[in-house]
Coordinates of C-alpha atoms in Angstrom, one line a residue:
X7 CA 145.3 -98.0 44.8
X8 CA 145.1 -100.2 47.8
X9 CA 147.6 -102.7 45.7
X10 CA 150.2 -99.5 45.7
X11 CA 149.5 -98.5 49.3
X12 CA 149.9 -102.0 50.2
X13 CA 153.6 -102.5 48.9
X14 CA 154.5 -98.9 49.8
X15 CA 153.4 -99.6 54.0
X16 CA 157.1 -100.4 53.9
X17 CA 159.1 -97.5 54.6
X18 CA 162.3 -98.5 53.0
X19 CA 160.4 -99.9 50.0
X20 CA 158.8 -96.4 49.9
X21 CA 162.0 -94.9 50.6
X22 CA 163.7 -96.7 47.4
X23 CA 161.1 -96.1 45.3
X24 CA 161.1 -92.5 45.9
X25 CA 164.9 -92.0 45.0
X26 CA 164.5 -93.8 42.1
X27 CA 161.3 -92.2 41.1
X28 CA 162.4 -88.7 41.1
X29 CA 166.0 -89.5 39.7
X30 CA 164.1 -91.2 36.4
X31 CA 161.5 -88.2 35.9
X32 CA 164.2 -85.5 36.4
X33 CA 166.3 -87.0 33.9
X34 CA 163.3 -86.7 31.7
X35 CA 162.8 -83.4 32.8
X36 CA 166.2 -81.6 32.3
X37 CA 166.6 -82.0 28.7
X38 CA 163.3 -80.2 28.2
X39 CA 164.4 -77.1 30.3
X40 CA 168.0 -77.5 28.6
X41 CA 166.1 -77.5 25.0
X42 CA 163.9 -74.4 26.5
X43 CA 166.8 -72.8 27.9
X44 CA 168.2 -72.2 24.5
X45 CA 165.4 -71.9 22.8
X46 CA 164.6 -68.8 24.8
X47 CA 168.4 -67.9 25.4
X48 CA 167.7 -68.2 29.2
X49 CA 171.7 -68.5 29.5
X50 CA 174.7 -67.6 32.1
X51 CA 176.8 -65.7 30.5
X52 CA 180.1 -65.6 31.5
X53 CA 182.3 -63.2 33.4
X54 CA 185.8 -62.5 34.9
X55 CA 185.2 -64.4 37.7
X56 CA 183.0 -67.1 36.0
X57 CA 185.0 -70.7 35.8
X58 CA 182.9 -71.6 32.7
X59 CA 183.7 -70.0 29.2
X60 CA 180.4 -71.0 27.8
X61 CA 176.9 -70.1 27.9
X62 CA 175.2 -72.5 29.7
X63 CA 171.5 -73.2 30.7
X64 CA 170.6 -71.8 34.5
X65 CA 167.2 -73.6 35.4
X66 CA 168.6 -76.5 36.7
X67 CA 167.1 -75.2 40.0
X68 CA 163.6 -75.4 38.2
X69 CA 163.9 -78.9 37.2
X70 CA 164.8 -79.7 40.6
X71 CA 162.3 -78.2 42.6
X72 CA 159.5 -79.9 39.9
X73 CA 161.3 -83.2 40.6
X74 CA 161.5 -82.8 44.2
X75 CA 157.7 -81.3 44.9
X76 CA 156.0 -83.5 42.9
X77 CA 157.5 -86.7 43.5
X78 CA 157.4 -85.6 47.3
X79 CA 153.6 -85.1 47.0
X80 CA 153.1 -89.0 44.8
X81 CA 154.6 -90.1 47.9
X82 CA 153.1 -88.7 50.6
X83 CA 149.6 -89.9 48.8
X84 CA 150.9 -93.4 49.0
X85 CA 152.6 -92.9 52.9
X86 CA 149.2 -91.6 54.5
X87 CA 150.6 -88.8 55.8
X88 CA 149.3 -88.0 59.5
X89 CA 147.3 -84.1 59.1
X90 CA 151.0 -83.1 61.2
X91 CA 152.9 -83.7 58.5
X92 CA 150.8 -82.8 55.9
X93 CA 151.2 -79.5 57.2
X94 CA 155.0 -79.4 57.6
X95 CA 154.6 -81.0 53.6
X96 CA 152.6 -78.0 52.3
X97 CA 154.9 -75.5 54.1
X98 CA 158.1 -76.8 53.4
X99 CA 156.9 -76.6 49.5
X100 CA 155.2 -72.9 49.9
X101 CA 158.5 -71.9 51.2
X102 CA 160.6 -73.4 48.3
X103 CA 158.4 -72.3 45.6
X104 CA 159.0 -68.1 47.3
X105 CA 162.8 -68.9 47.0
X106 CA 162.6 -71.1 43.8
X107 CA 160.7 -67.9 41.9
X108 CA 163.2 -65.4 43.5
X109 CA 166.3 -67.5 42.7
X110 CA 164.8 -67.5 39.2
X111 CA 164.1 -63.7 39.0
X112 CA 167.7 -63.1 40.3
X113 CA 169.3 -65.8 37.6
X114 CA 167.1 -64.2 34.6
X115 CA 167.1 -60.5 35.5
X116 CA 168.8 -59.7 38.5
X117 CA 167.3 -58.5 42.0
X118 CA 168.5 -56.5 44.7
X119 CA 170.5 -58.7 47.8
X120 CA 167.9 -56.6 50.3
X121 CA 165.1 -58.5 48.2
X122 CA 166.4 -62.2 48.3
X123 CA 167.0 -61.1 51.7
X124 CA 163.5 -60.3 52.4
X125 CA 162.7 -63.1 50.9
X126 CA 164.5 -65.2 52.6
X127 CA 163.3 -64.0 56.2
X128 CA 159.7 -64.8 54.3
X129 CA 160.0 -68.2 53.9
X130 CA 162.1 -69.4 56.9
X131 CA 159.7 -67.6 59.0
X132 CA 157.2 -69.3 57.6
X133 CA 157.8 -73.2 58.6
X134 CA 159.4 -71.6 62.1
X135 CA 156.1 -70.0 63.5
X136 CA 153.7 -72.6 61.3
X137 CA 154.9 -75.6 61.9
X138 CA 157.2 -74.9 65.6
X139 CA 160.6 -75.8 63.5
X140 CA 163.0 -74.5 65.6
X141 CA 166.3 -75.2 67.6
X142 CA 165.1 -75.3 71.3
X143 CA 168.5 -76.4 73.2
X144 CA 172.3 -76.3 72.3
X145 CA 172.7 -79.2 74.6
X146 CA 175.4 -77.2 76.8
X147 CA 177.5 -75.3 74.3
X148 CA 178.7 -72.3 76.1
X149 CA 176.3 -73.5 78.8
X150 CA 173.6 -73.1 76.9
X151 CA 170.8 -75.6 77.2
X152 CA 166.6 -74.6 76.5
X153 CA 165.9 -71.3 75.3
X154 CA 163.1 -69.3 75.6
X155 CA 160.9 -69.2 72.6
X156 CA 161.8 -65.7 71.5
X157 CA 165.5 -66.1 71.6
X158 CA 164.9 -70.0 69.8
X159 CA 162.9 -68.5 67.3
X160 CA 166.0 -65.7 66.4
X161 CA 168.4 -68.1 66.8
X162 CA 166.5 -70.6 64.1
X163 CA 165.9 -67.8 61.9
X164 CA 169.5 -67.0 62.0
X165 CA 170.7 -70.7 61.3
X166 CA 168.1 -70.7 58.2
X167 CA 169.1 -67.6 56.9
X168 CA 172.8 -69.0 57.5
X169 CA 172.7 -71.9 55.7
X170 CA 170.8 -71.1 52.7
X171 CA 173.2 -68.0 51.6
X172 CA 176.5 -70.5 52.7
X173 CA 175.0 -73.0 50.3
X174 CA 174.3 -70.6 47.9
X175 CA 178.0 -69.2 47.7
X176 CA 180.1 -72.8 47.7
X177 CA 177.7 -72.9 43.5
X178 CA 180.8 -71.9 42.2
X179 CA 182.1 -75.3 40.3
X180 CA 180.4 -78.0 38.6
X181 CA 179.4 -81.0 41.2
X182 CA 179.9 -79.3 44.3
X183 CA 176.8 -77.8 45.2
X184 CA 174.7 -80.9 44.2
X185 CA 177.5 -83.4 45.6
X186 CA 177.2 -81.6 49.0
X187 CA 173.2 -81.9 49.1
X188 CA 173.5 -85.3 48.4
X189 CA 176.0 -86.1 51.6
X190 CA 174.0 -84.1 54.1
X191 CA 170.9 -85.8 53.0
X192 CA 172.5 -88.9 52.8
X193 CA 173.5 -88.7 56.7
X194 CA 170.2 -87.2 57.4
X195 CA 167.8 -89.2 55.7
X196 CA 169.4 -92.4 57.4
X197 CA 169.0 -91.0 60.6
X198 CA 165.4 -89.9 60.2
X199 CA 164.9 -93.8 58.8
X200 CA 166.8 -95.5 61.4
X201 CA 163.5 -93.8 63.7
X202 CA 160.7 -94.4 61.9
X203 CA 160.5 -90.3 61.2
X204 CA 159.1 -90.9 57.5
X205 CA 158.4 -87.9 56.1
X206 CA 162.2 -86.4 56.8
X207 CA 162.7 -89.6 55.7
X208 CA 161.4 -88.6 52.1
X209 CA 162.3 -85.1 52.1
X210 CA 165.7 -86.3 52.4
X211 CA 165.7 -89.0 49.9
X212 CA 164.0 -87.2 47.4
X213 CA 166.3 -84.8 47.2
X214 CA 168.6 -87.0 46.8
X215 CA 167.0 -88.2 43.8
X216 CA 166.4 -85.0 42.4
X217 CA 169.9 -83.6 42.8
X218 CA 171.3 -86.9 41.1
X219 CA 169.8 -86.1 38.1
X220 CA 171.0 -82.7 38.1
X221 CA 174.4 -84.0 38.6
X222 CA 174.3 -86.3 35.4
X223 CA 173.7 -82.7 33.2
X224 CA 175.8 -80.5 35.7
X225 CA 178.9 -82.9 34.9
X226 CA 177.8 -83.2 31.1
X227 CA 180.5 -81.6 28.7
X228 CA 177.3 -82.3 26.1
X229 CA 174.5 -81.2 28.0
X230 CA 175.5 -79.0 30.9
X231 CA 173.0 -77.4 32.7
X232 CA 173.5 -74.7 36.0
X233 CA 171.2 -75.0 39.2
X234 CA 171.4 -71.2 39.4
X235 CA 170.3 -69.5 42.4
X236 CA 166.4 -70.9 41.7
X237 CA 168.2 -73.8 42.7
X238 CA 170.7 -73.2 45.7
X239 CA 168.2 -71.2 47.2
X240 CA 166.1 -73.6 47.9
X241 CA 167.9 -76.4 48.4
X242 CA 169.8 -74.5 50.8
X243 CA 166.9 -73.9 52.3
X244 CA 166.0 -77.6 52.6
X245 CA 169.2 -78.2 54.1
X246 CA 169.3 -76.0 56.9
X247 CA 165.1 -77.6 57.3
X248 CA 166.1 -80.8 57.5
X249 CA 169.5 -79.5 60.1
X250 CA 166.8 -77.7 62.3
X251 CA 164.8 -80.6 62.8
X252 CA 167.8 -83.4 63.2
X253 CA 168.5 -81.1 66.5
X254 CA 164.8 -80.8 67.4
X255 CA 163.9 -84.2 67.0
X256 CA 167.1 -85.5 68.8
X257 CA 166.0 -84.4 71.9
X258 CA 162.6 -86.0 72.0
X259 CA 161.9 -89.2 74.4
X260 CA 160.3 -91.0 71.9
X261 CA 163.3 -91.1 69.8
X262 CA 164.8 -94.2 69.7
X263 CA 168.0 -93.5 67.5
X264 CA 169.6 -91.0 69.5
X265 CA 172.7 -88.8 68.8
X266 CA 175.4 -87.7 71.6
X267 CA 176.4 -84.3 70.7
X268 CA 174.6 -83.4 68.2
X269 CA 175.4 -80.1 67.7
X270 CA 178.8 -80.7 66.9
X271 CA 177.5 -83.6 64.3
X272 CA 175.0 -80.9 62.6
X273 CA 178.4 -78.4 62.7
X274 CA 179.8 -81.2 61.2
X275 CA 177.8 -82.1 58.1
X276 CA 177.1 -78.6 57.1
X277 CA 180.8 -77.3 58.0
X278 CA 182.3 -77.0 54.3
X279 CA 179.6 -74.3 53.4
X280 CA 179.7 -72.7 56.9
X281 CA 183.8 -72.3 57.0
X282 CA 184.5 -71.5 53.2
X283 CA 181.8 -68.2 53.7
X284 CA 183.1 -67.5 57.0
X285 CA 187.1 -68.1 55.6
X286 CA 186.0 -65.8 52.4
X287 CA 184.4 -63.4 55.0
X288 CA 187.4 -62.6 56.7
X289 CA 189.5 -62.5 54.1
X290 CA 187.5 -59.9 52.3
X291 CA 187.3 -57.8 55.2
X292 CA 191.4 -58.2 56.4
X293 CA 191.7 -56.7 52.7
X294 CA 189.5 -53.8 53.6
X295 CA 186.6 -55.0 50.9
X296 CA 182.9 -55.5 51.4
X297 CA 182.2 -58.8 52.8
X298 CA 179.5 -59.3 50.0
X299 CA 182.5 -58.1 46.8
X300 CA 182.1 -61.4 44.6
X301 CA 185.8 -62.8 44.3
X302 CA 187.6 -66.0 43.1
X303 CA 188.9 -66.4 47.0
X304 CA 186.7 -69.8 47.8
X305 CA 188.5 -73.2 48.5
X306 CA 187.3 -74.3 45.0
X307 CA 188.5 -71.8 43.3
X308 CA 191.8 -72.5 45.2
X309 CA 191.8 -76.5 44.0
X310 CA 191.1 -75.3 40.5
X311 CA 194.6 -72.7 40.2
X312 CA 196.3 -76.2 42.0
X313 CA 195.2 -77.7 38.9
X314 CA 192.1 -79.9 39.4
X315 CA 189.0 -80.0 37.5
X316 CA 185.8 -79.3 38.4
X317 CA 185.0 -83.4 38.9
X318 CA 188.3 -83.6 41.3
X319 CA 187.9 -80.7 43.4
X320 CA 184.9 -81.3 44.0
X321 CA 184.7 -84.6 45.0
X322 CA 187.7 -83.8 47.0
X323 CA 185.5 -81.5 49.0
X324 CA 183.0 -83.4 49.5
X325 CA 185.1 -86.4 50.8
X326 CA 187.0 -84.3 52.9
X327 CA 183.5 -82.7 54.4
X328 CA 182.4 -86.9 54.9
X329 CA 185.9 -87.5 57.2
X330 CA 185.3 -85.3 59.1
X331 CA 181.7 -86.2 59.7
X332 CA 182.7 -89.7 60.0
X333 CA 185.2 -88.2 62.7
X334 CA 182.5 -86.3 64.8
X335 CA 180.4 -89.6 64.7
X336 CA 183.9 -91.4 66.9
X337 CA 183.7 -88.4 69.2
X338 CA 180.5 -88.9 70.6
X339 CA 181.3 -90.1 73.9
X340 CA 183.9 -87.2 74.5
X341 CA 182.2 -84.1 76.6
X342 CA 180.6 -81.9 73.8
X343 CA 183.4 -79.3 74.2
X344 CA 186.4 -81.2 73.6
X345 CA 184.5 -83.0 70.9
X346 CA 183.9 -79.5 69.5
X347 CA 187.1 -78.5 69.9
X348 CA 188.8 -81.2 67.8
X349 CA 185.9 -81.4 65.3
X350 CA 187.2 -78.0 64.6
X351 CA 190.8 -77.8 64.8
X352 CA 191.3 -81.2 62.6
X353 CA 188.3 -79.6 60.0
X354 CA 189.6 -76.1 59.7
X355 CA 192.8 -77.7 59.1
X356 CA 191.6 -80.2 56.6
X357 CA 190.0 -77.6 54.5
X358 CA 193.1 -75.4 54.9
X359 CA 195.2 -77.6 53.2
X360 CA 195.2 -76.4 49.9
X361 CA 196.7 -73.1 51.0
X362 CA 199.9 -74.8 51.7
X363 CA 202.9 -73.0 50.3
X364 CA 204.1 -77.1 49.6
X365 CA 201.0 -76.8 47.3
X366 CA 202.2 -74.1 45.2
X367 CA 203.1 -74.4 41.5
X368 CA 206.7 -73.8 40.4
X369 CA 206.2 -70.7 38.1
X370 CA 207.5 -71.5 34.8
X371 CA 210.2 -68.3 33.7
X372 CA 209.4 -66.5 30.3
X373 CA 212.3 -67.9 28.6
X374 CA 213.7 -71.3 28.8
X375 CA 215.7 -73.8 26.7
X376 CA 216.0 -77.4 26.9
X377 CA 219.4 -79.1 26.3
X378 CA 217.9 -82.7 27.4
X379 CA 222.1 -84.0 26.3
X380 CA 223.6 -81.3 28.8
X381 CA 221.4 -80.9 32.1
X382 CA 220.9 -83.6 34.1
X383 CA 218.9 -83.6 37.3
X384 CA 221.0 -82.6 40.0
X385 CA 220.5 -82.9 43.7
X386 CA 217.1 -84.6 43.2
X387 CA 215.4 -81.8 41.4
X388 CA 214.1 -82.3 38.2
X389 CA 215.0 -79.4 35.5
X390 CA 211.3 -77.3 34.8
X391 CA 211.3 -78.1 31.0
X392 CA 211.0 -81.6 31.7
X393 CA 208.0 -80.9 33.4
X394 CA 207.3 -79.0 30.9
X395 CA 207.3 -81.2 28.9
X396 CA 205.5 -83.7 30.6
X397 CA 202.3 -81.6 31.2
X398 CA 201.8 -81.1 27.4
X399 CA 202.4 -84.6 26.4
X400 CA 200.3 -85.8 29.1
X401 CA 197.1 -84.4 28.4
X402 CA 194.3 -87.0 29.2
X403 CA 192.2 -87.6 25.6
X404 CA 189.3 -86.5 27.4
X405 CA 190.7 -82.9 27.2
X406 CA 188.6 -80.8 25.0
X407 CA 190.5 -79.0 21.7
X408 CA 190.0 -75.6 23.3
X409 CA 191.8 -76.7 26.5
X410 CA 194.8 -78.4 24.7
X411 CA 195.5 -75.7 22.4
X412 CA 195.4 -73.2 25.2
X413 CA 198.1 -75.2 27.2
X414 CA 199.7 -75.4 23.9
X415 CA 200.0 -71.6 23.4
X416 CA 201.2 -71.3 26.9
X417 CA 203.8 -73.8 27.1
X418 CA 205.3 -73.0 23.8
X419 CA 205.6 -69.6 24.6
X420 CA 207.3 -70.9 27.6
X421 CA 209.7 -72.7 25.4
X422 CA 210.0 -70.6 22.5
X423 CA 213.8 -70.8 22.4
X424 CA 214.2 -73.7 21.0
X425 CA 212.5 -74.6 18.0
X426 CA 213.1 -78.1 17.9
X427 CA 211.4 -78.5 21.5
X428 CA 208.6 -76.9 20.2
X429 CA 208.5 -79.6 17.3
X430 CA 208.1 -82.0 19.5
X431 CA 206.2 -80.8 21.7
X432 CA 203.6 -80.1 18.6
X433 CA 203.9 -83.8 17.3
X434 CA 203.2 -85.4 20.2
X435 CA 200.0 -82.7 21.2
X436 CA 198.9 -83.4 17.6
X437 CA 199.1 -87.5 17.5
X438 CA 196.6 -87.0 20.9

C-alpha cells in the first residue's frame, strides 16, 4: 500500500492512471450491461423522431456512473484526500447516484418532467448548501460583481438545473453527448491540474475515462449501446459541478493559474448545449408550440438532413464548440464585454451555419431521364442525374445493406424513366 501511495504522490502519474483505469474497466463493464440489456429487453425502442431504426441497449449511463464512482473512490484512497474533499467526494456521488436512478426510471418506465425536476432541484441543492459550491461574482457582467448569498445560491441553482437538462437534450446522435463531456473536461481538468486542485483534477479525468469507453460502444455498428437519460443526467450534472467551481475557484488568491474573463470562457465551453436548447426554445415557441414538444429541430438533426452521419456531425460540433473556446482563450485581455460580445456573435454564427440556404440540397424531381450523349453541362451547372448518379455509385463499403438498398429504392424511383440507367445504376450498387 505504501509502494502504491508512493508512485501515485505524483499528481499527473495519478492523473494518467486514473484515465486509463476507468477507460479499461468500463470497457469490461459495458458488454456485460449490453449482454443484460438484451437479456432482459431493457431496449429504446424507436420512434418518429428517433435517428436510430434499431433497438438498442439504454444503460450506458449505468456503466458510466459505475466506472466513474468507483474508479473515483480507488483514487481518492491512493490521493489522501484532505476531510474537505472527502466531503465534496461523497456529495458529488450522492447527487449522481439520485439522478443516475431517476434517469434510469425515466429510460425503463417513464416519469413525469415535474419529477426529474424535483429531482434535479434535490441533488443540485445538495452539493450547493453542503459543500458552499456556488457562483459568488460574475466578475462585472452587467455590472454585476459579489452577490449576496441568497441571490448566489438561486443563481447556482439555476446554472445547475441549466446545464444538466441542456446536456440532456443535445443526446440526440451517436458521439455527441459523450464527445462534448470529454472537451469540457478536457479544458477543465487541465486547468484544475495546472493548480495543483487534485480532486477536480480527478473528477474531470475520470470522466474522461469513463465516457471514452462509452464512446467505443456508442459508435459500435456491432455493439451499440445508449447513455440514456441515467446517463446525461448525471453527467450533465457533473458538468455544470465542475463549471461552478472553475468560476469559484478562479477567483481565489491562492490560485496560481488564473483566468481573465472567466465567465465568458465557462460561456464558452458549455455554449453548444446552452445555444442549441435556447435556439430550439425559440423556435418552438415562434411556432406557437410548447417549449418542452420533442421535435427533430436541434443543429444535429440539421447536419444529419445535410447528409452527415452521426460520426461527422458530431465531431463537427464538437470542433466547432473547441474554436470557439480556443477563441475566448485569445480574448482575454479584451474588457469582459467586448470579449462577450464577439465570443457570441462569431459562436452563434458558427453554429448557425448549417441553416444556410447555400447548404440546402437540390431536391431531386419525381421524374427524370438521363440522355448522358445529349445534355451537356451548361453554364457551369452540372445536370441532377449526374449527381444522381454519383451518390449511388459512391456509396462508401462501410455503408450497411439496409442503408444502400434504401438509397437504391429512392434514387431509382427518381430515375425510373429510363431503364437502362437504372441497369446501371444496379450493377455498379451490386459489385459494392
Amino acid at each position: 500500500m505504501n509502494f502504491l501511495t508512493n508512485i501515485f504522490s505524483n499528481e499527473y502519474l495519478l492523473v494518467i492512471f486514473a484515465v486509463i483505469g476507468t477507460y479499461l474497466f468500463s470497457i469490461r463493464l459495458f458488454p456485460v450491461l449490453i449482454y443484460l440489456s438484451h437479456k432482459k429487453n431493457l431496449m429504446d425502442e424507436p420512434v418518429e423522431r428517433s435517428s436510430h431504426t434499431q433497438k438498442t441497449p439504454t444503460l450506458g449511463g449505468v456503466g458510466i456512473f459505475i466506472s466513474f464512482s468507483l474508479v473515483l473512490i480507488l483514487f481518492g484512497i491512493f490521493a489522501d484526500f484532505i476531510r474537505e474533499d472527502l466531503i465534496k467526494l461523497l456529495t458529488v456521488i450522492g447527487a449522481s447516484i439520485l439522478l443516475l436512478f431517476l434517469g434510469l426510471k425515466d429510460d425503463l418506465l417513464v416519469i413525469s418532467p415535474r419529477k426529474k425536476f424535483v429531482g434535479q432541484l434535490m441533488a443540485s441543492l445538495l452539493v450547493i448548501l453542503a459543500t458552499d459550491v456556488r457562483i459568488i461574482s460574475m466578475e462585472g457582467i452587467l455590472g454585476v460583481y459579489d452577490m449576496p448569498y441568497i441571490v448566489s445560491v438561486i443563481f447556482t441553482l439555476f446554472v445547475f438545473i441549466l446545464i444538466i437538462n441542456a446536456y440532456n437534450l443535445i443526446d440526440g446522435i451517436d458521439g455527441l453527448a459523450g464527445g462534448i463531456a470529454v472537451m469540457v473536461c478536457g479544458f477543465f481538468g487541465v486547468y484544475y491540474m495546472l493548480n495543483d486542485y487534485l480532486f477536480m483534477s480527478l473528477v474531470s479525468f475520470v470522466l474522461i475515462g469513463a465516457q471514452c469507453g462509452f464512446l467505443e460502444h456508442n459508435l459500435s455498428k456491432s455493439q451499440k449501446l445508449f447513455m440514456g437519460d441515467s446517463g446525461s443526467l448525471f453527467t450533465g450534472f457533473l458538468l455544470a459541478y465542475v463549471v461552478v467551481v472553475f468560476l469559484n475557484f478562479n477567483l481565489m488568491a491562492t490560485t496560481e493559474f488564473r483566468i481573465e474573463n472567466a465567465p465568458v470562457l465557462a460561456l464558452a465551453i458549455i455554449s453548444f448545449p446552452l445555444f442549441d436548447t435556447l435556439r430550439v426554445f425559440a423556435v418552438r415557441m415562434y411556432q406557437g408550440k410548447s417549449p418542452f414538444d420533442a421535435d427533430r429541430n436541434h443543429i444535429h438533426h440539421r447536419f444529419l438532413r445535410l447528409g452527415f452521419n452521426h460520426k461527422k456531425a458530431s465531431s463537427t460540433i464538437v470542433a466547432t464548440n473547441t474554436f470557439i473556446i480556443v477563441l475566448v482563450l485569445m480574448l482575454q485581455s479584451l474588457n469582459i464585454h467586448l470579449a462577450l460580445l464577439l465570443s457570441l456573435v462569431i459562436g452563434v454564427s458558427a453554429y448557425l451555419l448549417p441553416f444556410l440556404s447555400s447548404f440546402e440540397k437540390k431536391p431531386i424531381p419525381d421524374s427524370i431521364s438521363y440522355e448522358p450523349n445529349l445534355r451537356r453541362e451548361e453554364e457551369g451547372e452540372r445536370p441532377i442525374a449526374l449527381h444522381v448518379y454519383d451518390s449511388i455509385t459512391k456509396v462508401p463499403k462501410a455503408k450497411t445493406t439496409k442503408t444502400l438498398m434504401t438509397r437504391r429504392v429512392a434514387l431509382l424511383k427518381a430515375l425510373r424513366n429510363d431503364k437502362a440507367f437504372e441497369m446501371d445504376i444496379e450493377e455498379q450498387a451490386e459489385a459494392r
